[in-house]
Amino acid sequence: MATIITMPRLSDTMTEGTVATWLKKVGDKVSEGDILAEIETDKATMEFESFNEGTLLHIGIPEGETAPIDSLLAIIGNEGEDISALLAGGAAPAAEAPATTETKKEEIATPAAAKPAASLPAGVIVVTMPRLSDTMTEGTVATWLKKVGDNVAEGDILAEIETDKATMEFESFNEGTLLYIGIQEGNTAPVDSLLAIIGPAGTDISGIADNYVSGGSTQATPAAEETKAAPAQAAAAVVQEAPADGGRIIASPLAKKIASDKGIQLTQVKGSGENGRIVKSDIENFSPAAAAPQAAAPAKAETAAAPAAKTYVPAGQIATEEIKNSQMRKIIAKRLAESLFTAPHYNLVIEVTMDEAMKSRGIINSVPDTKVSFNDMVIKASALALKKHPKINSQWSADAITINYHVNIGVAVAVEDGLVVPVLPFTDGMSLSQIGASVRDLAGRAKSKKLLPSEMEGSTFTISNLGMFGITEFNSIINQPNSAILSVGAIVEKPVVKNGQIVVGNTMMLSLACDHRTIDGATGAQFLQTLKQYIENPVTMLA
């Protein structure tokens, strides 16, 4: 039987919500746990999860539109089921539908129907390990910012939690006193494990943690359900809405979606909202010409940390150190192994003359407040070459090869725990100075663990550069689901032959690792030829 899904109350102060994105369309099959839509509240954008199975029969609120809580959001039922009666009375709350898990969820989310769990003292809230990314199965508490006995206000940051993609600030949706910490700093636990207990000061919570671990009813509290209803995007918004220090981009999810649709880089837009937050009107009123100087501004330099002192080891003595694998390192190991052993890799290598590129870079960097690196030039040239060879910009699946006609280049950045790949959306539409400013901003925030998961998703091609370390040539493992990755070596001064004469020249080695399931050798070679032409003659990038 069909079930009515209403606009949920995803925060204590929420009175209406905006559907930022539908992740399912009418006719799609829906499983329990699937994300139906991303909903923008007054505090964050949250992924809204289905607690029912069936077919999505009706969408009541289109993307970009706002509606009050309890408005008809969607109807899920059996394929071909007649829902005309439900549509006729679509304003009815979900409580009138059969008492499914979804209706129970809505009752929990609505204060008027909220009922505290019988096993919990009044006002006590159980907070669980949140799911902060779509691939997260467990999290590590990097730092507690509150300790037992501290007062907690709504919006306070409780802890920094390390996921498989980044370290993120976890915000409290409740007020009270921190009565219990379930996961100590440095410890890892699965999603939905007992993270903390919040309630009135002096409340006796003896036995609650044991009951929760043994499957007690404490999971039915508003806080636990609210935490489950706010996975990756909820935590991302905590970082987005923080004060704009360290070069962070602060934007509402709806503004980000509109900017993405229009191909506008958020680094160019000046926000008019609180703390410089970019809102919908800023994107709609954006003028690219006025934003050019801002995009070209160099990123704030980071202060280099002093190197740690080395442990003294007497000569002739065996010494070892065991370093616990971080969540990031575990996921990197898993995904690289999967990539190498599932995708048939092969590598194509080409040598590029860099003399003209060096001259062009010198002229560009002579312009005040402009700084362009050779890596920025390679990124720009790669984006243009991908537009001419879209098969390189592809993805493999068992049923079909997806050709991407948009270009989102991921740039590999080395951080303390491994390697992350922030993404430059619509790279082909960016100028060299915009690429340079964006890469410096993303790399700086990657090293300080301030990147959002959304800033590391959606790449169609990846570039890895070890030239700054003096590496002249190397091969990379493909960053799936991409079909190729470009490895960039150092510029080397050496004797070269020009017009039959041996002269001093500057060259650079490029190695393209390809997935043979999607890219044939000739296709990869043609891409490298085009890339070589752009880099050796930078003026052609303006054509």
XYZ file of C-alpha atoms in Angstrom:
543
model
C 0.000 0.000 0.000
C 1.252 3.488 -0.864
C 2.800 5.631 1.851
C 2.776 9.420 2.035
C 6.159 10.997 2.808
C 5.951 14.539 4.160
C 8.486 17.347 4.461
C 10.357 16.356 7.660
C 11.379 18.661 10.493
C 15.173 18.296 10.351
C 16.057 20.882 12.984
C 14.407 22.259 16.093
C 13.765 25.652 14.475
C 12.803 24.437 11.005
C 9.395 25.571 9.758
C 9.910 24.971 6.026
C 12.395 23.236 3.760
C 13.719 23.592 0.217
C 14.347 20.564 -1.982
C 17.868 21.204 -3.260
C 18.188 17.971 -5.269
C 16.075 14.898 -5.983
C 18.261 11.804 -6.136
C 15.361 9.636 -7.298
C 12.792 10.299 -10.030
C 9.235 9.091 -10.484
C 9.289 5.434 -11.487
C 12.588 4.642 -9.749
C 12.843 1.729 -7.346
C 13.491 2.791 -3.761
C 15.103 0.578 -1.129
C 15.165 1.162 2.601
C 18.163 3.406 3.292
C 18.253 5.005 -0.175
C 18.667 8.781 -0.208
C 15.538 10.314 -1.733
C 16.515 13.980 -1.767
C 18.781 16.669 -0.338
C 16.694 19.098 1.716
C 17.899 22.583 2.668
C 16.782 23.679 6.128
C 17.433 26.860 8.078
C 20.720 25.341 9.286
C 22.106 22.913 6.753
C 21.407 20.739 3.762
C 20.620 17.186 4.797
C 20.262 13.970 2.860
C 16.755 12.606 3.460
C 16.718 8.831 3.711
C 13.860 6.497 2.791
C 12.617 4.104 5.434
C 10.350 2.319 2.946
C 10.731 0.095 -0.073
C 8.797 0.322 -3.299
C 8.498 2.598 -6.334
C 8.578 6.409 -6.229
C 5.071 7.144 -7.540
C 4.831 10.919 -7.021
C 7.022 13.927 -6.241
C 5.133 16.689 -4.464
C 7.825 19.361 -4.208
C 10.065 19.976 -7.275
C 13.761 20.889 -6.985
C 14.373 24.461 -5.839
C 10.911 24.905 -4.333
C 10.184 25.561 -0.663
C 7.310 24.136 1.368
C 6.239 24.027 5.046
C 6.982 20.978 7.159
C 4.399 18.181 6.790
C 3.699 19.192 3.176
C 3.368 16.317 0.717
C 6.926 15.503 -0.325
C 6.524 12.168 -2.099
C 4.487 8.972 -2.339
C 6.085 5.507 -2.341
C 4.140 2.351 -3.131
C 3.776 -0.560 -5.499
C 4.489 -0.014 -9.177
C 1.289 0.955 -11.024
C -0.666 1.528 -7.793
C -3.551 4.014 -7.957
C -2.683 7.001 -5.755
C -5.408 9.378 -6.913
C -7.123 9.232 -3.530
C -3.899 10.113 -1.731
C -3.241 13.022 -4.106
C -6.734 14.337 -3.524
C -5.989 14.479 0.196
C -2.255 15.107 -0.183
C -2.121 17.567 2.685
C -2.878 14.839 5.163
C 0.034 14.089 7.456
C 1.881 10.807 7.206
C 0.246 9.682 10.438
C -2.938 8.926 8.463
C -1.048 6.414 6.352
C -0.392 2.898 7.711
C 1.952 2.855 10.690
C 5.121 2.160 8.728
C 8.674 2.892 9.739
C 8.451 6.116 7.702
C 5.420 7.390 9.593
C 7.131 6.604 12.872
C 10.105 8.593 11.616
C 7.878 11.578 10.858
C 6.248 11.372 14.283
C 9.685 11.518 15.856
C 10.700 14.476 13.684
C 7.569 16.486 14.641
C 7.696 17.965 18.171
C 3.895 17.764 18.539
C 4.068 14.002 18.251
C 7.445 13.451 19.855
C 7.483 10.959 22.688
C 10.587 10.354 24.818
C 11.720 6.761 25.090
C 10.306 5.140 28.188
C 13.703 3.808 29.210
C 15.339 7.246 29.291
C 15.152 9.861 32.061
C 13.365 13.074 31.080
C 15.445 15.347 28.839
C 18.205 12.802 28.213
C 19.368 12.504 24.585
C 21.482 9.690 23.087
C 23.806 10.870 20.287
C 25.219 8.257 17.911
C 28.181 8.152 15.528
C 26.798 9.952 12.455
C 27.221 8.854 8.839
C 29.186 11.820 7.467
C 29.782 10.542 3.941
C 28.006 8.199 1.571
C 30.789 5.591 1.883
C 31.381 5.907 5.633
C 30.883 2.741 7.685
C 32.873 3.770 10.771
C 34.401 6.935 12.189
C 37.299 7.926 14.432
C 36.960 10.633 17.072
C 39.943 12.869 16.342
C 39.236 15.452 19.064
C 36.575 16.095 21.681
C 35.857 19.830 21.954
C 33.620 19.268 24.987
C 34.297 17.211 28.097
C 31.936 15.479 30.509
C 30.218 18.112 32.645
C 30.435 20.896 30.040
C 27.308 22.762 29.032
C 26.318 22.188 25.401
C 24.256 24.676 23.397
C 22.509 23.957 20.123
C 25.055 24.543 17.369
C 28.126 23.894 19.549
C 30.798 21.655 18.021
C 30.980 18.483 20.090
C 33.877 16.733 18.372
C 35.982 16.443 15.239
C 35.297 13.102 13.548
C 37.621 11.522 11.007
C 35.826 9.753 8.164
C 37.148 7.933 5.114
C 37.316 11.275 3.275
C 38.046 14.086 5.724
C 37.998 15.258 9.315
C 34.741 17.070 9.998
C 33.239 19.092 12.829
C 30.181 17.433 14.384
C 27.557 19.865 15.621
C 25.135 19.350 18.498
C 21.441 19.654 17.668
C 20.508 19.672 21.357
C 21.053 21.642 24.554
C 22.057 20.345 27.970
C 25.086 18.976 29.788
C 27.485 16.426 28.303
C 26.868 13.513 30.673
C 28.763 10.702 28.972
C 31.338 10.120 26.218
C 31.056 6.739 24.520
C 34.012 6.875 22.129
C 37.324 8.253 23.373
C 39.741 10.328 21.267
C 41.623 8.194 18.773
C 39.120 5.325 18.958
C 37.117 4.057 15.990
C 33.533 2.817 16.034
C 30.858 1.851 13.483
C 28.168 4.274 12.375
C 25.272 4.459 14.910
C 27.511 3.467 17.844
C 26.896 5.351 21.099
C 28.892 8.590 20.800
C 27.622 10.659 23.730
C 24.723 11.310 26.104
C 23.375 14.831 26.688
C 20.825 15.812 29.317
C 20.097 17.899 32.407
C 23.031 18.301 34.801
C 23.104 15.713 37.577
C 20.821 13.222 35.810
C 21.451 9.595 36.708
C 22.345 7.828 33.443
C 23.655 4.618 34.958
C 22.839 1.672 32.745
C 21.896 3.698 29.656
C 25.142 2.953 27.804
C 24.884 -0.775 28.617
C 21.250 -0.871 27.501
C 22.123 0.864 24.251
C 24.975 -1.534 23.467
C 22.785 -4.527 24.236
C 20.042 -3.274 21.930
C 17.965 -1.176 24.311
C 15.277 1.266 23.190
C 17.402 4.382 23.579
C 17.778 4.602 19.784
C 14.261 5.987 19.587
C 15.249 9.393 20.960
C 14.841 12.539 18.885
C 18.575 13.221 18.831
C 19.501 9.769 17.608
C 16.906 9.879 14.849
C 17.882 13.424 13.900
C 21.510 12.404 13.688
C 20.623 9.516 11.375
C 18.561 11.869 9.206
C 21.510 14.195 8.686
C 24.461 12.370 7.150
C 27.140 13.763 4.836
C 25.618 17.106 3.891
C 24.600 17.990 7.445
C 28.138 17.828 8.716
C 29.423 19.492 5.582
C 27.177 22.456 6.262
C 28.708 22.849 9.730
C 32.021 23.573 8.078
C 30.468 25.703 5.350
C 28.668 27.945 7.791
C 31.679 28.488 10.024
C 33.348 31.926 9.950
C 35.162 32.520 6.693
C 38.717 32.064 7.922
C 41.462 30.144 6.211
C 39.960 30.724 2.777
C 36.837 28.595 3.306
C 33.984 28.944 0.837
C 30.719 29.541 2.703
C 27.629 28.965 0.564
C 24.101 27.660 0.923
C 23.533 24.331 -0.842
C 20.895 25.881 -3.107
C 23.394 28.572 -4.111
C 25.980 25.854 -4.795
C 23.525 23.957 -6.993
C 22.598 27.054 -9.022
C 26.293 27.968 -9.365
C 27.061 24.437 -10.555
C 24.250 24.594 -13.136
C 25.522 27.935 -14.426
C 29.199 26.960 -14.325
C 30.046 29.728 -11.815
C 33.059 29.250 -9.525
C 32.147 30.028 -5.907
C 35.653 31.400 -5.331
C 34.649 34.339 -7.559
C 31.420 35.206 -5.764
C 31.181 37.663 -2.867
C 28.604 36.531 -0.313
C 26.032 38.915 1.139
C 24.769 36.588 3.875
C 25.867 36.169 7.471
C 29.659 35.844 7.815
C 29.999 36.330 4.053
C 27.806 33.318 3.228
C 26.933 33.025 -0.457
C 23.173 32.816 -1.005
C 20.909 32.311 -4.006
C 20.643 36.027 -4.855
C 24.458 36.367 -4.952
C 24.652 33.725 -7.691
C 21.729 35.179 -9.653
C 23.284 38.684 -9.540
C 26.840 37.488 -10.188
C 28.896 39.335 -12.801
C 31.994 37.420 -14.034
C 33.845 40.560 -15.119
C 33.637 42.166 -11.678
C 34.845 38.992 -10.008
C 38.016 38.515 -12.053
C 40.347 40.448 -9.681
C 38.994 38.482 -6.719
C 39.613 35.128 -8.398
C 43.159 36.131 -9.198
C 44.006 37.043 -5.607
C 46.657 34.746 -4.161
C 45.650 32.440 -1.344
C 46.883 33.167 2.168
C 50.178 31.432 2.833
C 50.197 28.764 5.479
C 52.690 28.688 8.297
C 54.918 25.656 7.923
C 54.980 23.420 10.958
C 58.343 22.698 12.505
C 59.536 19.151 11.743
C 59.214 16.714 14.618
C 62.410 15.662 16.345
C 63.651 12.208 15.319
C 63.809 9.443 17.883
C 67.376 8.675 18.909
C 68.366 5.076 18.139
C 71.752 3.775 19.374
C 73.899 2.134 16.703
C 73.369 -1.616 16.400
C 70.000 -1.603 18.167
C 66.770 -2.778 16.491
C 64.036 -0.145 16.711
C 60.524 -0.139 15.262
C 57.427 2.014 15.527
C 53.845 0.934 14.895
C 51.549 3.644 13.543
C 47.823 2.952 13.704
C 46.167 3.150 10.286
C 43.836 6.131 9.988
C 40.439 5.831 8.328
C 41.810 7.740 5.353
C 44.794 5.407 4.993
C 42.540 2.319 5.183
C 40.251 3.622 2.458
C 43.175 4.720 0.254
C 44.678 1.230 0.518
C 41.369 -0.440 -0.245
C 40.480 1.705 -3.254
C 43.921 1.699 -4.848
C 44.088 -2.075 -4.557
C 40.634 -2.368 -6.103
C 41.636 -0.023 -8.926
C 44.904 -1.777 -9.729
C 43.446 -5.285 -9.666
C 40.146 -4.560 -11.436
C 41.163 -2.046 -14.127
C 43.691 -3.278 -16.720
C 46.241 -0.453 -16.534
C 48.679 0.527 -19.259
C 50.904 3.619 -19.473
C 51.768 5.977 -22.324
C 54.744 8.334 -21.942
C 55.543 11.499 -23.887
C 58.283 14.121 -23.573
C 57.208 17.766 -23.783
C 59.409 20.778 -24.590
C 58.848 23.462 -21.933
C 60.780 26.468 -23.296
C 57.708 28.363 -24.565
C 55.722 27.456 -21.460
C 58.472 28.916 -19.269
C 58.467 32.159 -21.254
C 54.676 32.418 -21.138
C 54.576 31.780 -17.391
C 57.145 34.511 -16.823
C 55.008 37.011 -18.737
C 51.792 35.993 -16.935
C 53.377 36.215 -13.484
C 54.683 39.701 -14.251
C 51.086 40.907 -13.950
C 50.466 42.239 -10.390
C 48.633 39.889 -8.000
C 48.913 36.985 -10.447
C 50.642 33.700 -9.752
C 50.469 30.745 -12.118
C 52.426 27.505 -11.726
C 53.458 25.003 -14.388
C 50.974 22.606 -12.810
C 48.188 25.142 -13.434
C 49.201 25.245 -17.092
C 49.123 21.446 -17.314
C 45.651 21.416 -15.708
C 44.331 23.979 -18.188
C 45.893 22.180 -21.160
C 44.483 18.849 -19.960
C 40.981 20.320 -19.642
C 41.080 21.622 -23.199
C 42.507 18.351 -24.521
C 39.749 16.394 -22.753
C 37.132 18.453 -24.588
C 38.689 17.280 -27.862
C 39.083 13.666 -26.696
C 36.036 12.936 -24.492
C 36.691 9.176 -24.480
C 39.553 9.864 -22.061
C 36.983 11.602 -19.853
C 34.957 8.431 -19.351
C 33.846 5.878 -16.761
C 33.431 2.114 -16.992
C 30.477 0.113 -15.707
C 29.389 -3.431 -16.446
C 26.526 -2.294 -18.668
C 27.894 0.788 -20.439
C 30.751 3.286 -20.826
C 29.761 6.776 -19.682
C 31.348 9.616 -21.679
C 31.516 12.857 -19.665
C 31.275 15.997 -21.759
C 31.842 18.185 -18.719
C 35.406 18.359 -17.366
C 35.999 18.100 -13.599
C 39.708 17.616 -12.944
C 40.866 16.143 -9.646
C 44.272 17.302 -8.381
C 46.129 14.846 -6.135
C 47.356 16.514 -2.929
C 49.681 14.820 -0.432
C 48.564 15.221 3.192
C 49.863 13.763 6.447
C 47.636 10.683 6.336
C 47.964 9.938 2.635
C 46.503 11.421 -0.510
C 43.309 13.361 -1.211
C 41.938 14.519 -4.559
C 40.043 17.840 -4.430
C 38.113 18.587 -7.612
C 37.946 21.663 -9.858
C 34.390 21.665 -11.301
C 34.104 22.697 -14.967
C 37.851 23.172 -15.255
C 37.724 23.919 -18.982
C 35.820 27.149 -18.253
C 38.394 28.453 -15.766
C 41.232 30.842 -16.573
C 44.816 30.058 -15.562
C 44.658 32.520 -12.668
C 41.368 31.035 -11.463
C 42.838 27.538 -11.600
C 45.893 28.712 -9.665
C 43.842 30.412 -6.931
C 41.472 27.431 -6.597
C 44.270 24.855 -6.415
C 46.114 26.809 -3.718
C 42.910 27.205 -1.716
C 41.952 23.527 -1.989
C 45.473 22.269 -1.291
C 45.797 24.511 1.767
C 42.501 23.321 3.222
C 43.315 19.708 2.362
C 46.475 19.866 4.459
C 44.561 21.386 7.382
C 41.780 18.773 6.994
C 39.150 21.387 6.199
C 37.993 20.026 2.843
C 34.346 19.048 2.508
C 33.442 15.634 1.093
C 31.540 17.400 -1.702
C 34.819 19.064 -2.773
C 36.382 15.641 -3.377
C 33.567 14.153 -5.438
C 32.677 14.178 -9.122
C 36.107 14.114 -10.792
C 36.240 12.898 -14.393
C 40.047 12.952 -14.775
C 42.961 13.176 -12.319
C 46.400 14.805 -12.365
C 49.269 13.865 -10.035
C 52.444 15.975 -10.002
C 55.673 14.914 -8.265
C 57.878 17.237 -10.278
C 58.405 19.533 -7.289
C 60.201 16.615 -5.577
C 62.599 16.147 -8.488
C 60.851 13.020 -9.814
C 61.330 13.044 -13.569
C 58.971 10.201 -14.509
C 56.491 7.924 -12.697
C 53.263 5.976 -13.193
C 50.118 6.481 -11.109
C 47.211 4.201 -10.205
C 43.909 5.308 -11.729
C 41.567 7.156 -9.388
C 38.351 5.253 -10.110
C 35.741 5.739 -11.415
C 37.970 7.814 -13.749
C 39.436 6.028 -16.743
C 42.789 7.826 -16.745
C 45.293 9.704 -14.605
C 48.132 11.950 -15.773
C 51.506 11.808 -13.980
C 53.604 14.978 -14.290
C 57.371 14.922 -13.781
C 59.982 17.602 -13.154
C 61.252 20.050 -15.781
C 64.781 19.018 -16.684
C 67.425 21.149 -18.402
C 69.375 18.985 -20.851
C 70.876 18.869 -24.371
C 68.229 18.635 -27.097
C 68.335 18.670 -30.881
C 66.742 21.700 -32.587
C 67.013 22.288 -36.322
C 69.845 19.766 -36.508
C 71.819 21.491 -33.735
C 72.451 20.344 -30.157
C 71.298 23.105 -27.805
C 70.292 23.431 -24.154
C 66.576 22.887 -23.703
C 63.964 22.214 -20.996
C 61.760 19.135 -21.153
C 59.151 17.428 -19.010
C 57.883 13.825 -19.016
C 54.144 13.098 -18.934
C 52.815 9.597 -18.271
C 49.165 8.724 -18.898
C 47.790 5.649 -17.103
C 44.700 4.350 -18.923
C 41.986 1.794 -18.229
C 42.083 -0.482 -21.273
C 38.403 -1.307 -20.839
C 37.471 2.237 -21.893
C 40.545 3.726 -23.615
C 42.395 2.133 -26.518
C 46.090 2.843 -27.009
C 45.542 5.011 -30.088
C 42.950 7.119 -28.261
C 45.326 7.734 -25.369
C 48.168 8.586 -27.778
C 46.018 11.137 -29.625
C 45.089 12.792 -26.334
C 48.770 13.111 -25.384
C 49.584 14.611 -28.786
C 46.923 17.298 -28.294
C 48.090 17.924 -24.718
C 51.686 18.272 -25.942
C 50.642 20.876 -28.528
C 48.848 22.997 -25.916
C 51.728 22.894 -23.427
C 54.464 23.551 -25.996
C 52.461 26.455 -27.477
C 50.526 28.009 -24.579
C 49.088 30.747 -26.803
C 46.943 28.063 -28.486
C 45.003 27.685 -25.226
C 43.479 31.080 -25.989
C 42.144 30.007 -29.380
